[in-house]
mmCIF file of C-alpha atoms in Angstrom:
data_model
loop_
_atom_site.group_PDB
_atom_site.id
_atom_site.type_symbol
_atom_site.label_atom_id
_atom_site.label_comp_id
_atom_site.label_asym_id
_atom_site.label_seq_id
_atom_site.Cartn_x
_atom_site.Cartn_y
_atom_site.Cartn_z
ATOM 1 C CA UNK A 1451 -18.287 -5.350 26.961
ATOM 2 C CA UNK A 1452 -17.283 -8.124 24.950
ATOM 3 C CA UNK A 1453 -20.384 -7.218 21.921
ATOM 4 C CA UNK A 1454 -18.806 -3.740 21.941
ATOM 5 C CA UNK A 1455 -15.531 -5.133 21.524
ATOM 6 C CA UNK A 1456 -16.746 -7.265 18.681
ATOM 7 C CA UNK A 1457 -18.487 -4.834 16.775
ATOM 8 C CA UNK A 1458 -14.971 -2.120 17.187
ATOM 9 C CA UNK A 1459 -12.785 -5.158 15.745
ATOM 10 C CA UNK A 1460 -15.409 -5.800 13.120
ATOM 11 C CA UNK A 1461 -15.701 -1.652 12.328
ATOM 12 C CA UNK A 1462 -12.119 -2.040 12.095
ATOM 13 C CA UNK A 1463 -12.059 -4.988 9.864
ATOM 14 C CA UNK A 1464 -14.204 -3.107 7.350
ATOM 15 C CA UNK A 1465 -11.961 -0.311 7.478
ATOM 16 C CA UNK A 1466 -8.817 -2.198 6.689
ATOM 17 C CA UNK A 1467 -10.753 -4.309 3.657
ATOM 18 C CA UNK A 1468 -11.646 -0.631 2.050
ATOM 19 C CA UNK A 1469 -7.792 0.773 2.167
ATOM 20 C CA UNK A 1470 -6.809 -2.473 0.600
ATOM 21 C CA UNK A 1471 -9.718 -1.674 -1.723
ATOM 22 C CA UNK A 1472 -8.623 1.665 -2.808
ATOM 23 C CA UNK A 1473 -4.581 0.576 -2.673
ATOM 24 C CA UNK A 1474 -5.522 -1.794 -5.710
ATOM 25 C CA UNK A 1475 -7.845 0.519 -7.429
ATOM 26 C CA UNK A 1476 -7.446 1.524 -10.967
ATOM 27 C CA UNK A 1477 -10.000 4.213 -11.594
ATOM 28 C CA UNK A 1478 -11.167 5.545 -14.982
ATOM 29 C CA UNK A 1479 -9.472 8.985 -15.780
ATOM 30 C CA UNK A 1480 -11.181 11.361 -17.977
ATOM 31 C CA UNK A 1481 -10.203 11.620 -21.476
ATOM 32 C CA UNK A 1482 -7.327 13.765 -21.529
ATOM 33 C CA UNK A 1483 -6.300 13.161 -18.207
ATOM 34 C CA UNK A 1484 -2.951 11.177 -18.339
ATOM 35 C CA UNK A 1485 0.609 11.051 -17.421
ATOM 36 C CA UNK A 1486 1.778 13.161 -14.230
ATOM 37 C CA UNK A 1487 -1.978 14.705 -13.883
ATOM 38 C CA UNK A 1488 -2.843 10.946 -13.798
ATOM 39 C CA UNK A 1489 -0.901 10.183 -11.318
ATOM 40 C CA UNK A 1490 -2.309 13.254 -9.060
ATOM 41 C CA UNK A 1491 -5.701 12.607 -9.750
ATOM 42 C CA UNK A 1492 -5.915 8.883 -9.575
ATOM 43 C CA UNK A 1493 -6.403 8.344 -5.851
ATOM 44 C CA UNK A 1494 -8.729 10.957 -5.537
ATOM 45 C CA UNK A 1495 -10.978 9.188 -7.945
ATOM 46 C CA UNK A 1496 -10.461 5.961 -6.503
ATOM 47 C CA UNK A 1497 -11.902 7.810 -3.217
ATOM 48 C CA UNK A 1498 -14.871 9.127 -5.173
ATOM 49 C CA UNK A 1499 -16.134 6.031 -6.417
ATOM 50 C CA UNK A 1500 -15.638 4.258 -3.147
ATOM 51 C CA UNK A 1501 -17.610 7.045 -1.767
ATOM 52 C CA UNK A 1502 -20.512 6.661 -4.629
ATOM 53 C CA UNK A 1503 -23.463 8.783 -5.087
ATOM 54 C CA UNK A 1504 -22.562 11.671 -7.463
ATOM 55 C CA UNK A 1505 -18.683 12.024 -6.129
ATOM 56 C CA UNK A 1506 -17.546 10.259 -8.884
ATOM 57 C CA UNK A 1507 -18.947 12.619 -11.673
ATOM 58 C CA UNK A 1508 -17.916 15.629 -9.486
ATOM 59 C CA UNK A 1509 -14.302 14.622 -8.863
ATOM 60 C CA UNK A 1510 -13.980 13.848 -12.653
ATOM 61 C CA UNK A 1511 -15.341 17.203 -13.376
ATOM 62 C CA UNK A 1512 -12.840 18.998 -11.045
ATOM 63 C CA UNK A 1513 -9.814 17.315 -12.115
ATOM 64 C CA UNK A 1514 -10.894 18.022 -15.634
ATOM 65 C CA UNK A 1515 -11.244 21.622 -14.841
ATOM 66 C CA UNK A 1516 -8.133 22.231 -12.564
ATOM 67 C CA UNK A 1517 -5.562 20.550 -14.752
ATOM 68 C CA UNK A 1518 -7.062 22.224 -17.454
ATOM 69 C CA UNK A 1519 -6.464 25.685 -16.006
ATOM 70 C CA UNK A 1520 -2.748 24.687 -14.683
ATOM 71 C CA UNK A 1521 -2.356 23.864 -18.766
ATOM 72 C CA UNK A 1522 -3.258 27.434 -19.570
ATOM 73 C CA UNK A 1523 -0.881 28.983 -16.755
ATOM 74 C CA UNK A 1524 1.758 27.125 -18.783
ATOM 75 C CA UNK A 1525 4.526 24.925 -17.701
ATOM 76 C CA UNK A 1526 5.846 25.326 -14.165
ATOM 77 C CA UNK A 1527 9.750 26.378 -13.745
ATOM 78 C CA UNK A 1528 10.780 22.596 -13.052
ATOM 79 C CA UNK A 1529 9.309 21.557 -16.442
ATOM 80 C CA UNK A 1530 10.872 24.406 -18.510
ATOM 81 C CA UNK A 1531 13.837 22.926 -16.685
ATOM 82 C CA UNK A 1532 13.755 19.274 -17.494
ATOM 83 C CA UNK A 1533 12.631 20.856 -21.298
ATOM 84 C CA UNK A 1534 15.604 23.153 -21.703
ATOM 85 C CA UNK A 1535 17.888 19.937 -19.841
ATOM 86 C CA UNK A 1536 16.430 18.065 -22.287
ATOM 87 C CA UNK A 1537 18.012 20.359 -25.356
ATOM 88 C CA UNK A 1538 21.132 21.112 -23.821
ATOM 89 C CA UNK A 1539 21.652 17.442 -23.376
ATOM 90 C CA UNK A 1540 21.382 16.286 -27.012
ATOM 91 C CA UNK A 1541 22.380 13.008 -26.846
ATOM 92 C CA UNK A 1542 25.210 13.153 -24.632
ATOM 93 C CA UNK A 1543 25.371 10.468 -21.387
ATOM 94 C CA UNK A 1544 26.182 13.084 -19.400
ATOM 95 C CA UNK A 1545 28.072 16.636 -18.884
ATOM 96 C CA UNK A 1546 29.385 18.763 -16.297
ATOM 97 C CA UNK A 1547 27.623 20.786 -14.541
ATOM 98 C CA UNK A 1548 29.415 23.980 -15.866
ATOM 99 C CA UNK A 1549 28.567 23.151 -19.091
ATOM 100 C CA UNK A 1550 24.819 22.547 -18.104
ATOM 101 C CA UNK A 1551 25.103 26.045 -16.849
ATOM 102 C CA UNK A 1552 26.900 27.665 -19.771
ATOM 103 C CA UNK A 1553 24.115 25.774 -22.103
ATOM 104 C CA UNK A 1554 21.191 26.736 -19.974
ATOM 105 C CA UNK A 1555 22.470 30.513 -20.069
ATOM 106 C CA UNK A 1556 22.547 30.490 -23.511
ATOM 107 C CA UNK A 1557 19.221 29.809 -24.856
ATOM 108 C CA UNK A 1558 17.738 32.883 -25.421
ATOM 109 C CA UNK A 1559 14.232 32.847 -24.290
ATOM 110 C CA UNK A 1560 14.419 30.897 -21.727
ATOM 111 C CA UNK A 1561 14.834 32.500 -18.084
ATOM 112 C CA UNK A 1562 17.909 30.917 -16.722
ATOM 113 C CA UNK A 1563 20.487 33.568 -17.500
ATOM 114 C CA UNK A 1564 18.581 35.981 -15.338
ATOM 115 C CA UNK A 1565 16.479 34.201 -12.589
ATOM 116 C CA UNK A 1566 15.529 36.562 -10.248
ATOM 117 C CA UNK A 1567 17.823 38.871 -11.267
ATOM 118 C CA UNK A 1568 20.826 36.621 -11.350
ATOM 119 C CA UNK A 1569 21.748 33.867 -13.560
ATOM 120 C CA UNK A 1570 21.048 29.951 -12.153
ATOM 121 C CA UNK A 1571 23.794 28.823 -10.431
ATOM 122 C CA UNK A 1572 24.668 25.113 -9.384
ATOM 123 C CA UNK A 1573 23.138 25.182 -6.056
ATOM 124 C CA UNK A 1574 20.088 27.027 -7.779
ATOM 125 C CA UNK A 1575 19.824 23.974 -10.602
ATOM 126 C CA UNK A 1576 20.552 21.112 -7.460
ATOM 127 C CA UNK A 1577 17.693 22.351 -5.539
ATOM 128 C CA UNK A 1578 14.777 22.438 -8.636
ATOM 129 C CA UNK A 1579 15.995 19.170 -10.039
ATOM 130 C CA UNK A 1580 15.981 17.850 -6.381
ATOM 131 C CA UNK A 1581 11.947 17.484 -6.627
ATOM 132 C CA UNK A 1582 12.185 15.230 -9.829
ATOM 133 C CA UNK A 1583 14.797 12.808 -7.375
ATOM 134 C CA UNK A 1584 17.818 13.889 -9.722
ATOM 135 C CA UNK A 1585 21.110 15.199 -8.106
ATOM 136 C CA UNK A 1586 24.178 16.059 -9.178
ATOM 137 C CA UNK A 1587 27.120 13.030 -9.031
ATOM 138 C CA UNK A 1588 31.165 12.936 -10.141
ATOM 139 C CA UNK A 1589 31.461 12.094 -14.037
ATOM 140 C CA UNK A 1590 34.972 11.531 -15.776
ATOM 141 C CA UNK A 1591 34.405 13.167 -19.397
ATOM 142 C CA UNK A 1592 37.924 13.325 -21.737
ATOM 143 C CA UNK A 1593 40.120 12.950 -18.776
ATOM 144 C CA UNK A 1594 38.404 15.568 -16.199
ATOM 145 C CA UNK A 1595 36.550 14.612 -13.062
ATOM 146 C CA UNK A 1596 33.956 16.942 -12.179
ATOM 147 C CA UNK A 1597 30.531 17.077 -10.627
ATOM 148 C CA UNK A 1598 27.939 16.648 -13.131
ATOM 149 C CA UNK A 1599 24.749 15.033 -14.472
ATOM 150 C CA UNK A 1600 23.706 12.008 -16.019
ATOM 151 C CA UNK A 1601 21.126 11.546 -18.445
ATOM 152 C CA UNK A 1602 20.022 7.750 -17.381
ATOM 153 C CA UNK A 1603 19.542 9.828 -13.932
ATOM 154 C CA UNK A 1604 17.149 12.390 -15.894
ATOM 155 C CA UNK A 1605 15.608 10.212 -18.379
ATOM 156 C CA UNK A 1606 12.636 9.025 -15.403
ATOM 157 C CA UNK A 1607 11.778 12.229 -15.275
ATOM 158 C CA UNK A 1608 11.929 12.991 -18.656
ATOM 159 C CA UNK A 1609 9.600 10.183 -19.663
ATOM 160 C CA UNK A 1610 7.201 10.860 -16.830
ATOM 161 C CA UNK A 1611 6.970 14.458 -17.726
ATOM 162 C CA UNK A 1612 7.832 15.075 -21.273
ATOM 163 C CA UNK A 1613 6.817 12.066 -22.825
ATOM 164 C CA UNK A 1614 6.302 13.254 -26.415
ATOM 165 C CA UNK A 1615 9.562 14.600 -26.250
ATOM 166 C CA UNK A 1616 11.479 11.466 -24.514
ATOM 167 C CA UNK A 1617 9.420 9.111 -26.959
ATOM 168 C CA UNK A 1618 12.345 9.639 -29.386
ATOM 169 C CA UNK A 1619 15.326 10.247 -27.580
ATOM 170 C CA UNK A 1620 18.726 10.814 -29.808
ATOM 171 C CA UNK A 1621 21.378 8.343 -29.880
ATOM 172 C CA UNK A 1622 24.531 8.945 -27.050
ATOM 173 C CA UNK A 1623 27.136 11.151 -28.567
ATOM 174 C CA UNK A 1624 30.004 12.034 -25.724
ATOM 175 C CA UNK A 1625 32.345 9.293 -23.818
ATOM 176 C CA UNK A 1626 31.802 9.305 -20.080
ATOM 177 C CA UNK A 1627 33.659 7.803 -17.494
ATOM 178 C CA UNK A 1628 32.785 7.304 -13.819
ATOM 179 C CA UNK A 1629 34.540 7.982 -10.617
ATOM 180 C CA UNK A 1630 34.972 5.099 -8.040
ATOM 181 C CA UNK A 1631 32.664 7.504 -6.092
ATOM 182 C CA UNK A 1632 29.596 7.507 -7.867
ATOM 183 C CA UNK A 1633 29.754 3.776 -8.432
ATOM 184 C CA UNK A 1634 30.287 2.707 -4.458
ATOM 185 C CA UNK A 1635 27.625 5.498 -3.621
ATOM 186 C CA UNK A 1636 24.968 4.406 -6.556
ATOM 187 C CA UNK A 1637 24.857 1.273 -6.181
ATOM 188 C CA UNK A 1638 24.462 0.654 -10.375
ATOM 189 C CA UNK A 1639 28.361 -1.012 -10.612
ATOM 190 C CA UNK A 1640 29.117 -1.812 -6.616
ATOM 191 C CA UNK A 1641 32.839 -2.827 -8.363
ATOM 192 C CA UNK A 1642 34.542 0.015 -6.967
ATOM 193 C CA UNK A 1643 36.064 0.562 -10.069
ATOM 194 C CA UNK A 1644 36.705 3.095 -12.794
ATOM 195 C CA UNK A 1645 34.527 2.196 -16.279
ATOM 196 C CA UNK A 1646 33.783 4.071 -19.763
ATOM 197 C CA UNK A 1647 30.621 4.371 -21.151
ATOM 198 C CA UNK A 1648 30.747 4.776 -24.489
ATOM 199 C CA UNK A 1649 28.150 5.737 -27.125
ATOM 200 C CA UNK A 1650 27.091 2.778 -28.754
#
């Protein structure tokens, strides 16, 4: 009884020394292979060498293959999204989200102004930037308080996805104030009290 309950704690052991193994691993990606598809892929290779034999060659393969054929399905909704967000932006810290709206609608080949037969709406825009961590929060822009986005909230996701494009991002054009609101809630000012960003 007490060998068997050596060798479990011992199996064990082993067990917990791999996961600490693969929680530190840094595998090689394949050439190509980088940013959010490196992310993806990079504990899945970490299993493949652990595992040995000809895993890691076959992994590599697949995830060369399979983000190579989501490349030539083109970019998914979310991306177009944080592309198009990207443009309507321009610069500014941050705009309401009526005028993200009225921007997005406007570019002409770009689905927003008819998504499923209706144009995107705020709840619509909420719920696919949701999945990139970004929601909507109460900016104070020439005197108005309104719901609204931030582009310091978008710019993760713009850098993680779109980093050719974020590599050069345009100076800060518009004035933007926040509420009391968004800085008790965010945590980024905890004073409690109104402040103007300005570009600089």
């Amino acid at each position: 009884m007490v060998a068997s309950t050596t060798a479990q704690r011992s199996s064990l052991s082993g067990v917990a020394t791999k996961a600490e193994r693969l929680g530190d691993a840094w595998p090689e990606m394949p050439p190509g292979i980088t940013d959010r598809p490196a992310d993806v892929w990079e504990p899945l290779l970490a299993i493949a060498d652990a595992a040995g034999g000809d895993w890691p060659e076959r992994a590599r393969e697949a995830c060369v293959y399979l983000v190579k054929q989501g490349a030539e399905r083109g970019v998914s909704l979310g991306i177009r999204l944080l592309m198009d967000l990207h443009r309507v932006f321009d610069g500014a810290r941050a705009l309401f989200t009526e005028r993200v709206l009225e921007r997005l609608h406007s570019i002409e080949d770009a689905p927003w102004a008819e998504l499923k037969g209706v144009p995107l709406d705020s709840r619509g825009l909420s719920r696919l930037l949701s999945q990139y961590d970004v929601s909507p929060v109460m900016v104070k822009i020439d005197g108005r308080s309104l719901m609204g986005y931030r582009s310091d909230h978008l710019a993760d996701a713009w850098a993680r996805y779109l980093p050719a494009i974020s590599a050069e991002e345009p100076e800060p054009s518009e004035p933007v104030q926040l509420t009391t609101h968004e800085r008790g809630s965010s945590g980024r000012d905890g004073s409690g009290t109104w402040g103007t960003e300005r570009a600089p």
